[in-house]
Each structure stands twice: as structure tokens, then as C-alpha cells.
Amino acid sequence: MPGSLEGVRVIDLTDPRGFLAGKILADMGADVIKLEPPGGDPARCRGPFLGGVADPERSLLWLALNTSKRGITLDLAAERGRELYRALIETADVVLESFAPGELAARGLGYETLREAHPQLVHCAITPFGQTGPYAGYRGHDLVAVAMGGNAALTGDPDRPPVRCSMPTAYYHAAPEAALGITFALLAREETGRGQFVDVSLQECQLQTLLSAPGQHARDPRAQRRTGARTGRTREIWAAKDGYVTFGLRGGPARIPNLIATVEYMAASGVAPAWLCEYDWSSFNHNTVSDEEIERLEAAFGAFFRTRTMRELYEEALERRILLAPCNDVRELAEHPQLRDREFFVTLEYPELGAAIEHPGFFARSSNDGIRLRGRAPQIGEHNSEIFEALGVSETALAELVSEGVV
Amino acid sequence: MPAAHPSLRELKLLELSSGAAGPVAARYFAEQGATVVRVESAKRPDFLRILQLTPDSPHGLDGAPMFILLNPNKESVSVNLKTAEGKQIVERLVAWADVVLENFSPGVMARLGLDYQRLRRVRPDLIMLSGCLFGQTGPQRGYPGFGGQGTAIAGFNHLTGWPDRESYGPYGTLTDSLAPRYAALAVAGALLERRRTGRGQYIDLSQIEAGVYSLSELVVRYAANGEIPSRRGNRSEQAAPHAVVPCAGEDRWIAIAVFDDDSWRALCRVMGDPDWARDPDYATGEGRLRHEPELDRRLAEWTSGVEPYALMAKLQAAGVEAGVVQTLDDLLADPQLAHRGHFEEIEHAHLGRLRFERSGFRLSENPGGLDRPGPNLGEHNQRVLGEYLGLDAVEIAALAELGALE
């Protein structure tokens, strides 16, 4: 089934900051052409590698985040390479890149130049801080974006430095945002016939993770610090027998039944203290309850959770509708009965590597079946012949370009 | 609103949702000029309207800052879905709308008689998105969690924190901000597709799946090599130093990341080429990764007396990646965010001037913008029922009489 972005051609020039953005568009059916320098993208040298064998065709980062794309090699530093790039742009709807602001323009390939000949072009750039402004020239990967975007200051234990997630979540936030900006620009083009520039800032995308905390703070300033395993005044992360679970004493009257159900679970297990069984939840309000009371409740719940495994707790939580969830690791995700039931994982074949690898299969399920992996990531220059020939480059000319190191 | 989006100006989106994820998805369209109508009820208010509510909250359901801040540019109609007349109003609104977005628990829309199969009879090319934690099918679809649970289940908590301590989520229930982007994208894509084919579609979005899809690299590493990555503080596999270190002042920090040898040499120059940094072990990335604890300690000694913004400017000027760990106060004063117009000040009748936030991208020709605060419950009943549905005052009064507008 064709996807929503069927017929849209994207030239993907990104580094790992934008790989996921290109993948999303490709998994929605766009014809995404990943452009690498001759010899392959530098990210291909990044481990871990499939089977631990260092090889540019086996980088798992590359394989994971370039699904459904086609791949060509082209040297944009060479004049002939830039000529071919301009020819390629004539066939394209979207350029997606993550160069520092001005870097493409310095090569004569900036949006301002290209749009003269191709007013229909949509150009999207993912950068740390955006194209203009006092920090536009600043460098940054995930850690800098998470720090400058306000999330790090509120994440971590009070007695240690602020901390990030160990996977680059700044890119995860920016990727669908870039894809959305591009899709909005394509919708606008349907009306106007003209493309436009989509300026994505990693830092600015981070602010949404704060879910309006800056605006609330501007109105009612309160010193906010990172509180580790607690959210506000109450504990959110609890030790189970074999790992950690989330469970909160907060959330207003709507969550009271879940606290009562937890006490019932404890009582059924024979470990609920008498005072807890008789607890009057009708007047419980997490905004007004005393610190001593929070301490007493947390001691009772905490002692119980430590006697049960994450899985035991979660199974009862499902049964009794308790807001408790395990802090899963990737193996638990891969084996998750819910994800399995929905056939969330799909296996891509890598015959040239003698491997088959499971990938997450979609970010949403469409009744038109348009959002899904369409194929494995491209090998170095895998689609050179078909793409350059379509641009009118003969087989001989292509061989020449290869020997000159342009392709 | 500046330069509203030409293709979204005419777009009508009907939203039946609560919390953060659903409303934020619709906000992207509201920011670009679409008409977004929220169907709400005082009988079962959005939990963001009651989250911070105490008995002495002066404006009740209409004074919740988080609700107001997350729902700018939208209109609210109050409809009691428990009444037959209320359901009829929703059906008529579906016929009016281009897109329906809902995030009730799976099965609720069907019980109300408002599921996709039924609504597409009202509007055959309907685009409808159902967002929830686990998706519309499967044995755990009924699990009643929120973003905090979704973030833990999707694996982000396990990956955040220090190896010797408990895991915790990145601040702000991460899947709550991730999922709405994918939801808005799926809907925007469906609009493009409908223009091309004339067909609508139904989209089933699981907040957890959207999170795990983002973590494709992690899943592939496990599937291929059996690796189970865990939290590693601020360490990176590619860069060292890659740390958050203290600066002058109370609880002030700076992030510094060195991805290549050039940046390392630049960092050494800024530090004044200290003797310890000349150790040949530090000249290569591999060597720096091997000696990371010592490097972090040395770096912290050097940064701890320095003002963070001056240090960031100096390091960035030398070509070293650095960023202040910005607090909420810092963000509100950030010159880069100000340059991008990230915060838009809008007056709210009860709460005064509030700072609303833009999304993370700007369209050069159609920047969009925000000019109205999140609505009071039922604030736009007259407009929605009168103007959009064409009901007259007598009909509206009759509906109110029947309790359909509570």
C-alpha cells in the first residue's frame, strides 16, 4: 500500500542528528535518497557493529535509522559532484540536512540559491539552535541540546550533576517535528505551488518535554530542582525485588481508586498494615497532605514493592487497574506481550550479511497500511546506477566519476 | 495571527481528548491557523483542569495554568456525551470537521457509538486518529496509564540516571511530548494523502510504540547482538569528555562534549594548556574514553569557579561544544529562544499575562503563531453550535435544558 508521502522525493544529507527524521519520511512512503560521501558516511564507522565485526556495512546505528531509504555516494566538495547534486535537486521535493548554518550556502548549495531555480523546493535543516540568532553558530549534539533546552536541570539526583537519557532523545524529539514541518510545508505547497524553509532547533524541540513548566514558572516562580526518583513531593520510582517500577501517590481524586486498589492488593497478599487497610482516602489530596503522612504511606508501599518482582507487580497492576509500571530494559520490550500481539516488530533480511534483524515496525498504525518499514538501510552507493542513470549519466560516465572519486 | 498556514486556514479539527499528549498534537494545527474545537464536559473534566485544583482555587476548572498553557488557539464546546442529544451534537460536528482526534481509553468511543466505523458513515473521507498508551488492540490495551507509565514501559527510565542508582525518567514524562508529534505528523500525512486519493483513514497510535520506534537503535542493537544497554550518567560511547560539570554559583552547571581531537586541542587551549592535559593518552578519542573519570574530575576542577555563560561563550568561540544547564529562569531569559519568538505573551482573563510556547520548527513563509489562551470550558458554545452547526437560540436553549451541554 502506498504511504501518505508517496511521490515525494527527499534528498537526505543528514548526520546522526537527522537520520531518524529521514527514516520517518521513508517509512511513510517518501522516496528518501540518503546521500553519502564516496567511501561511505562517517557514521558507518560508529559501533557497535553487527556481530562485533567493525565494517561500514555493519554499523547498527546506520542499519537502525536508515531503513526504507535508497543510497547514493556523491562528493559535494567537488565541482562535478555539486553539478550532479543540482541535477538531483531538479527531481526532488525536499532537502533534509543537519549542516551548521551557512555550510551548504558556502558550497553554493544553500536554499537561497537553489530556490531560484526550484521555487517548489522544501528545505528542512535540523541544527542545535536554529539558522539565525545569537547562538546559531554554536555547536552541539544531544547533551548540549538537553542542557540548553532545560530538561537536564530538572533530571537527576540533587546530590549529583544534572543528567541526560543515555540515548540521544534530543534527536528523537526533533525528528518527528522536522517531518511534521516538512509535511505542513508540502500541504502549503499544494495551495501556493511554492516551497519554503523549515528551520528546526534541537534546543527548542527540547522545551516541549517540559510540558509548559516555563510558562507556569513565569506566572508562579518556584525554585525547581531535580528530584531524582521523586516527582514533586512524592516518590515516583520504587525498588522492586529485581528492578524498578513507577507508582505515584499524586494526581488528584481521579487516581484515588488506584491507591485503594493497591492497598487491596497488599491486603490480599497479607502484608497491609491495619492502619492502611482502614485509611480514609476520601479526604486525601497530594497537594495538601503533610510530609509525615507522605513518609508513613511511602514506607508501607515501599516495603511491599520490594517483596515482589517487576513482572509480578505489573501483572497485578493490569488485573487491578493500578497505575504501576515496570522500568523496562530493551529485552523486556522485545518480549513484551502487548507489542508482540500487535506485531509491532518486523524482521528485515540482510542476506549479504547473513543476518535477519528485528526492527520496530511503525510509529502508528494506519488503516491504509501506509506507515511501515519498506526495506533495509542502503549499502554504500547501492543505488548509484539507477539514480544517476535516471539523471542521464551513462554507464561509462558513471564509471569515470567513480574512478575520479566524485561518486 | 501572522501568516497563517494556507492549507490549514480552512482545516477543521475536532478534538475529544484530555491530558497532555492528545491536546498537544492538536496544538500543532491550532498554531498554524486551523480551527480546533475541543469537546469537553464538566461532568468529566480534562484531568489537567483539576490536577492542581484545591478547594480554594478561585477560578475552578477555568483557572488551571497547565491546561490553559497547553491549549492555546482552541475553542471549547461543552457536551455531555452521556446524553443522546450530546452524541448527536458530536455526530454533527464530525460532519463539519475534516479530522477527529481522540485519546479516550480504547473502547470508549465505540461504547458511545462514536467509533470510526460509525463516524465514517457521517463523513466518508474522515481522517480519525485514536491515541492512547498501548494502542487499540492487544491484551493490555485497557491498561489505564499516563505518560509517566508510558515512559517507563517504553524503556526511557531504565536508560536515564546513574549506573549505581535507581532509574528515573527524563523530566516531563517523555512519551507525552514524543507521541503528539507523531500523532500530528500522521494526521498531516493523511491530509496530504486525502488530497491525492480522496480517501480518509483511521490511525491507531500507541504512545509506547511511538517511543520504542524512536528507540530503533536500541532495539536493533539488542536484536542483532543481544546487547542490553543501561543508564550511564552523562557518558557517551563516542565522546570524552562528555560531561556535566559544576560552575560558579549555586547549583550551576555546564555540559561539555568533545567528539574529536581538534575539539580536544581547542579545549586544552582554552584551559591554558595545563600540564596534565599533555598526557599522550589524552591525545586520542580512545585514550580519552579510557581515562574518562579522571578527565571529568580535572575538567570540573577547572570549571567550578567560572561563570557558566562566559565559559560557554569562550568554549564555543574556540570550537568546543558547550551548553549551560539552563534552569526555567534561564529559559525565560534565553536570547536565542527570544530571537526565535519561542514564548508568546497572551492575556488570560483570570490569570493575567501568560507565556505560551511555540513548537520547535519555523516555516519561513507560514510561521503561524498563538494569539488566544486555552479556552474556558464551554466558552465557545454559541459559536460552535450557532455558527458552525447552524442551530438557533431556541434549539441551543432546548439542548441546555436537556442537560446535553453540561
XYZ file of C-alpha atoms in Angstrom, chain A:
407
model
C 0.000 0.000 0.000
C 1.438 3.421 -0.861
C 2.076 5.675 2.099
C 0.952 9.221 2.781
C 4.134 10.622 1.285
C 4.026 8.562 -1.899
C 5.572 10.501 -4.772
C 7.570 12.826 -2.524
C 11.316 12.685 -3.156
C 13.596 13.657 -0.292
C 17.354 14.189 -0.514
C 18.707 13.279 2.931
C 22.057 14.915 3.740
C 21.827 14.490 7.499
C 24.281 13.215 10.077
C 23.013 11.104 13.022
C 21.135 14.148 14.321
C 18.737 13.774 11.397
C 18.847 10.088 10.433
C 15.576 9.377 12.248
C 13.813 12.296 10.529
C 14.688 10.843 7.116
C 13.677 7.368 8.237
C 10.260 8.604 9.351
C 9.609 10.162 5.929
C 10.827 6.978 4.208
C 8.678 4.764 6.435
C 5.713 6.967 5.376
C 6.381 6.127 1.758
C 8.563 9.011 0.587
C 11.414 8.199 -1.803
C 14.253 9.187 0.524
C 17.689 9.207 -1.070
C 20.460 9.174 1.524
C 23.471 10.966 0.133
C 26.857 9.862 1.472
C 30.378 10.972 0.655
C 32.296 8.494 -1.530
C 33.526 5.669 0.692
C 30.512 5.970 2.942
C 29.052 8.103 5.683
C 31.337 8.696 8.695
C 28.559 7.355 10.954
C 29.090 3.926 9.377
C 32.329 3.740 11.359
C 30.432 4.022 14.604
C 29.976 0.876 16.637
C 28.563 -1.321 17.841
C 28.668 -3.407 14.682
C 26.624 -6.446 13.741
C 28.317 -9.442 15.357
C 31.056 -7.176 16.708
C 32.790 -7.062 13.309
C 33.905 -3.493 12.515
C 32.746 -2.854 8.951
C 30.952 0.149 7.417
C 28.129 -2.125 6.232
C 27.562 -3.450 9.764
C 27.093 -0.330 11.876
C 23.904 -0.918 13.864
C 23.246 2.810 14.202
C 23.259 3.041 10.410
C 21.107 -0.036 9.913
C 18.587 1.058 12.543
C 17.993 4.630 11.379
C 18.198 4.461 7.591
C 15.510 1.894 6.828
C 13.347 2.354 3.735
C 15.867 4.778 2.173
C 17.842 4.445 -1.056
C 21.525 5.364 -1.004
C 23.995 7.116 -3.306
C 27.510 8.441 -2.887
C 28.495 11.882 -4.101
C 31.318 14.270 -3.254
C 29.804 17.701 -2.671
C 33.288 19.185 -2.252
C 33.996 18.542 -5.965
C 32.520 20.853 -8.624
C 31.288 17.899 -10.708
C 29.673 16.491 -7.561
C 27.842 19.747 -6.971
C 26.659 19.778 -10.599
C 25.185 16.318 -10.183
C 23.642 17.395 -6.897
C 21.914 20.310 -8.644
C 20.596 17.898 -11.256
C 19.313 15.643 -8.497
C 17.593 18.599 -6.815
C 15.601 19.128 -10.010
C 13.901 15.806 -9.311
C 13.432 16.444 -5.588
C 10.662 17.877 -3.438
C 12.538 18.113 -0.154
C 16.104 18.621 1.060
C 16.722 17.433 4.619
C 20.049 18.381 6.197
C 21.810 18.944 9.512
C 24.841 21.011 8.494
C 25.891 24.013 10.547
C 24.009 27.123 9.372
C 25.688 28.543 6.276
C 27.711 25.447 5.471
C 25.676 24.431 2.399
C 25.486 28.058 1.270
C 29.294 28.250 1.397
C 29.317 25.459 -1.213
C 26.794 27.269 -3.361
C 24.114 24.768 -2.397
C 22.147 26.853 0.083
C 18.382 27.188 -0.026
C 18.507 30.820 -1.193
C 20.440 29.763 -4.292
C 18.554 26.574 -5.088
C 15.085 28.005 -4.683
C 15.591 30.469 -7.517
C 15.611 27.601 -9.989
C 13.321 25.420 -7.855
C 10.726 27.530 -6.077
C 8.768 24.382 -5.246
C 11.599 23.031 -3.076
C 11.055 22.461 0.664
C 14.314 22.756 2.580
C 14.489 21.490 6.162
C 17.511 21.972 8.400
C 17.949 20.424 11.833
C 20.546 22.370 13.825
C 21.331 22.744 17.533
C 19.867 26.247 17.881
C 18.301 27.224 14.550
C 19.529 29.163 11.497
C 19.791 32.660 12.989
C 20.135 34.301 16.389
C 22.911 34.747 18.935
C 23.577 31.015 19.387
C 23.084 29.989 15.740
C 26.818 29.435 15.324
C 27.103 27.311 18.469
C 27.879 23.640 18.149
C 26.007 20.905 19.904
C 24.896 17.325 19.899
C 22.401 15.694 22.253
C 23.963 16.651 25.594
C 24.230 20.355 24.777
C 20.655 20.446 23.444
C 19.292 18.678 26.530
C 21.225 21.096 28.769
C 20.303 24.304 26.923
C 16.724 23.111 26.391
C 16.019 22.937 30.111
C 15.446 19.219 30.551
C 18.774 18.339 32.179
C 18.400 20.872 35.002
C 15.288 19.025 36.163
C 16.567 15.478 35.653
C 18.789 13.696 38.150
C 19.561 13.395 41.817
C 20.012 16.542 43.925
C 23.444 15.390 45.108
C 24.841 14.722 41.608
C 25.119 16.650 38.342
C 22.074 17.025 36.112
C 21.836 14.032 33.791
C 20.551 13.041 30.367
C 18.986 9.895 28.965
C 21.757 7.649 27.653
C 20.155 7.563 24.198
C 20.045 10.828 22.184
C 16.486 11.903 22.953
C 17.079 15.413 21.562
C 17.197 13.848 18.093
C 14.096 11.777 18.838
C 12.121 14.902 19.636
C 13.412 16.859 16.658
C 12.897 14.076 14.092
C 9.088 13.862 14.045
C 8.966 17.629 14.477
C 11.088 18.070 11.321
C 8.939 15.552 9.464
C 5.818 17.422 10.598
C 7.241 20.786 9.490
C 8.068 19.265 6.101
C 4.587 17.775 5.741
C 2.993 21.120 6.653
C 5.196 22.768 4.020
C 4.114 20.168 1.442
C 0.463 20.836 2.312
C 1.029 24.573 1.879
C 2.707 23.906 -1.470
C -0.492 22.261 -2.668
C -2.121 25.703 -2.366
C 0.686 28.029 -3.328
C 2.919 25.960 -5.600
C 5.887 27.230 -3.600
C 8.145 25.510 -1.106
C 9.704 27.066 1.975
C 12.375 26.717 4.621
C 11.702 24.597 7.718
C 14.050 25.700 10.491
C 14.235 23.082 13.294
C 16.084 23.763 16.544
C 17.142 20.853 18.737
C 17.098 23.181 21.713
C 13.630 24.499 21.040
C 12.243 20.977 20.489
C 13.508 20.131 23.987
C 11.273 22.745 25.580
C 8.181 20.735 24.802
C 9.463 17.991 27.102
C 8.829 20.452 29.947
C 5.094 20.413 29.174
C 4.526 24.118 29.912
C 6.726 24.268 33.048
C 8.416 27.524 31.840
C 5.067 29.260 31.436
C 3.874 28.010 34.810
C 7.136 29.178 36.364
C 6.858 32.637 34.781
C 3.486 33.073 36.443
C 4.250 31.478 39.785
C 8.019 31.223 40.288
C 9.076 28.353 42.495
C 12.599 27.073 42.855
C 12.507 23.847 40.863
C 15.311 21.380 41.255
C 15.920 17.888 40.072
C 14.346 15.467 42.490
C 15.645 12.105 41.295
C 13.160 9.352 41.937
C 10.544 11.771 43.244
C 8.053 13.906 41.350
C 7.417 16.986 43.362
C 6.898 15.836 46.948
C 6.109 12.200 46.352
C 8.127 9.180 45.286
C 7.668 8.084 41.699
C 10.295 5.341 41.272
C 10.347 2.380 43.660
C 12.637 -0.582 44.060
C 11.047 -3.915 43.281
C 12.744 -7.226 44.029
C 14.574 -7.248 40.682
C 14.448 -3.715 39.292
C 12.338 -0.582 39.454
C 8.721 0.358 38.945
C 6.863 3.683 38.695
C 3.989 4.366 41.045
C 2.712 7.723 42.281
C 0.811 8.991 45.287
C -0.188 12.059 43.310
C -2.649 13.004 40.612
C -5.884 14.186 42.229
C -9.176 12.475 43.028
C -9.266 10.531 39.731
C -6.332 8.463 40.908
C -7.685 7.618 44.359
C -9.326 4.340 43.222
C -5.914 3.163 42.064
C -4.443 3.815 45.520
C -7.295 1.903 47.130
C -6.733 -0.969 44.679
C -3.065 -1.031 45.683
C -3.979 -1.352 49.337
C -6.393 -4.158 48.453
C -3.591 -5.934 46.606
C -1.362 -5.593 49.657
C -4.165 -6.812 51.943
C -4.793 -9.814 49.695
C -1.078 -10.589 49.982
C -1.420 -10.392 53.776
C 1.074 -7.562 54.257
C -1.036 -4.410 54.566
C -0.722 -2.765 57.995
C -4.083 -2.404 59.753
C -3.996 1.405 59.663
C -3.510 1.333 55.890
C -6.459 -1.028 55.367
C -8.662 1.430 57.251
C -7.167 4.507 55.596
C -9.631 7.262 54.729
C -8.755 8.128 51.132
C -11.812 10.289 50.625
C -10.007 13.333 52.015
C -6.562 12.519 50.553
C -5.092 15.343 48.454
C -1.453 15.120 47.410
C -1.215 18.909 47.324
C -2.208 19.348 50.977
C -1.172 16.112 52.737
C 1.608 16.536 55.361
C 5.204 15.424 54.906
C 4.879 12.985 57.819
C 1.861 11.399 56.191
C 3.688 11.020 52.861
C 6.575 9.382 54.708
C 4.299 6.928 56.519
C 2.472 5.932 53.307
C 5.678 5.612 51.307
C 7.279 3.384 53.907
C 4.339 0.976 53.739
C 4.084 0.874 49.923
C 7.854 0.708 49.516
C 8.252 -2.239 51.887
C 5.647 -4.164 49.904
C 7.050 -3.429 46.427
C 10.464 -4.705 47.479
C 8.990 -8.161 48.112
C 7.665 -8.573 44.554
C 9.304 -8.757 41.108
C 8.577 -6.102 38.465
C 6.588 -8.653 36.487
C 4.509 -9.792 39.480
C 3.673 -6.199 40.333
C 2.814 -5.309 36.749
C 0.568 -8.348 36.250
C -1.428 -7.431 39.361
C -1.464 -3.803 38.239
C -3.055 -4.851 34.936
C -5.568 -7.015 36.758
C -6.473 -4.457 39.436
C -6.092 -1.282 37.326
C -3.247 0.103 39.409
C -1.069 2.872 37.945
C 2.151 0.961 38.369
C 4.543 0.163 35.539
C 7.928 -1.513 35.215
C 11.056 0.410 34.149
C 11.683 -1.963 31.242
C 15.010 -2.704 29.625
C 15.220 -3.486 25.912
C 14.852 -7.230 26.382
C 11.594 -6.706 28.205
C 10.457 -4.516 25.321
C 11.431 -7.083 22.721
C 9.454 -9.758 24.567
C 6.532 -7.526 25.504
C 3.278 -9.474 25.022
C 1.348 -6.364 24.022
C 3.875 -5.298 21.375
C 4.094 -8.900 20.142
C 0.321 -9.181 19.891
C 0.241 -6.041 17.737
C 3.030 -7.400 15.523
C 4.976 -4.265 16.268
C 8.334 -5.800 15.401
C 9.231 -6.728 11.830
C 12.203 -8.739 10.664
C 14.373 -7.275 7.923
C 16.579 -9.661 5.967
C 20.246 -8.847 5.403
C 21.240 -11.654 3.002
C 24.613 -10.059 2.197
C 25.420 -10.096 5.925
C 23.831 -13.477 6.562
C 21.571 -11.919 9.139
C 17.943 -11.147 9.926
C 17.247 -8.377 12.447
C 14.051 -7.310 14.181
C 13.171 -3.611 14.000
C 10.294 -1.586 15.420
C 7.852 -1.675 12.508
C 5.841 1.575 12.690
C 5.198 4.659 14.814
C 1.444 4.456 14.268
C -0.849 2.048 12.535
C -2.841 3.397 9.609
C -5.923 1.655 8.203
C -4.343 2.322 4.789
C -1.207 0.479 5.983
C 0.933 3.377 4.782
C 3.291 3.609 7.769
C 5.730 0.722 7.797
C 9.308 -0.278 7.047
C 9.842 -0.699 3.330
C 13.287 -2.201 3.307
C 16.678 -2.330 4.967
C 19.125 0.578 5.024
C 21.138 1.045 1.825
C 24.671 -0.228 1.388
C 27.367 2.209 0.282
C 26.398 3.506 -3.170
C 23.808 0.763 -3.575
C 21.524 2.831 -5.785
C 24.163 4.814 -7.674
C 23.452 3.181 -11.031
C 19.683 3.558 -11.062
C 19.644 7.085 -9.668
C 22.486 8.549 -11.723
C 21.299 6.849 -14.893
C 17.897 8.427 -14.363
C 19.741 11.764 -14.289
C 21.185 10.973 -17.713
C 24.632 9.823 -16.586
C 25.746 6.970 -18.834
C 27.324 3.808 -17.523
C 30.733 4.877 -18.859
C 30.418 8.355 -17.430
C 29.455 6.879 -14.072
C 32.496 4.590 -14.092
C 34.624 7.649 -14.779
C 33.041 9.563 -11.898
C 33.724 6.620 -9.615
C 37.374 6.454 -10.638
C 37.698 10.229 -10.092
C 36.272 9.792 -6.603
C 33.253 12.015 -7.274
C 30.809 9.119 -6.838
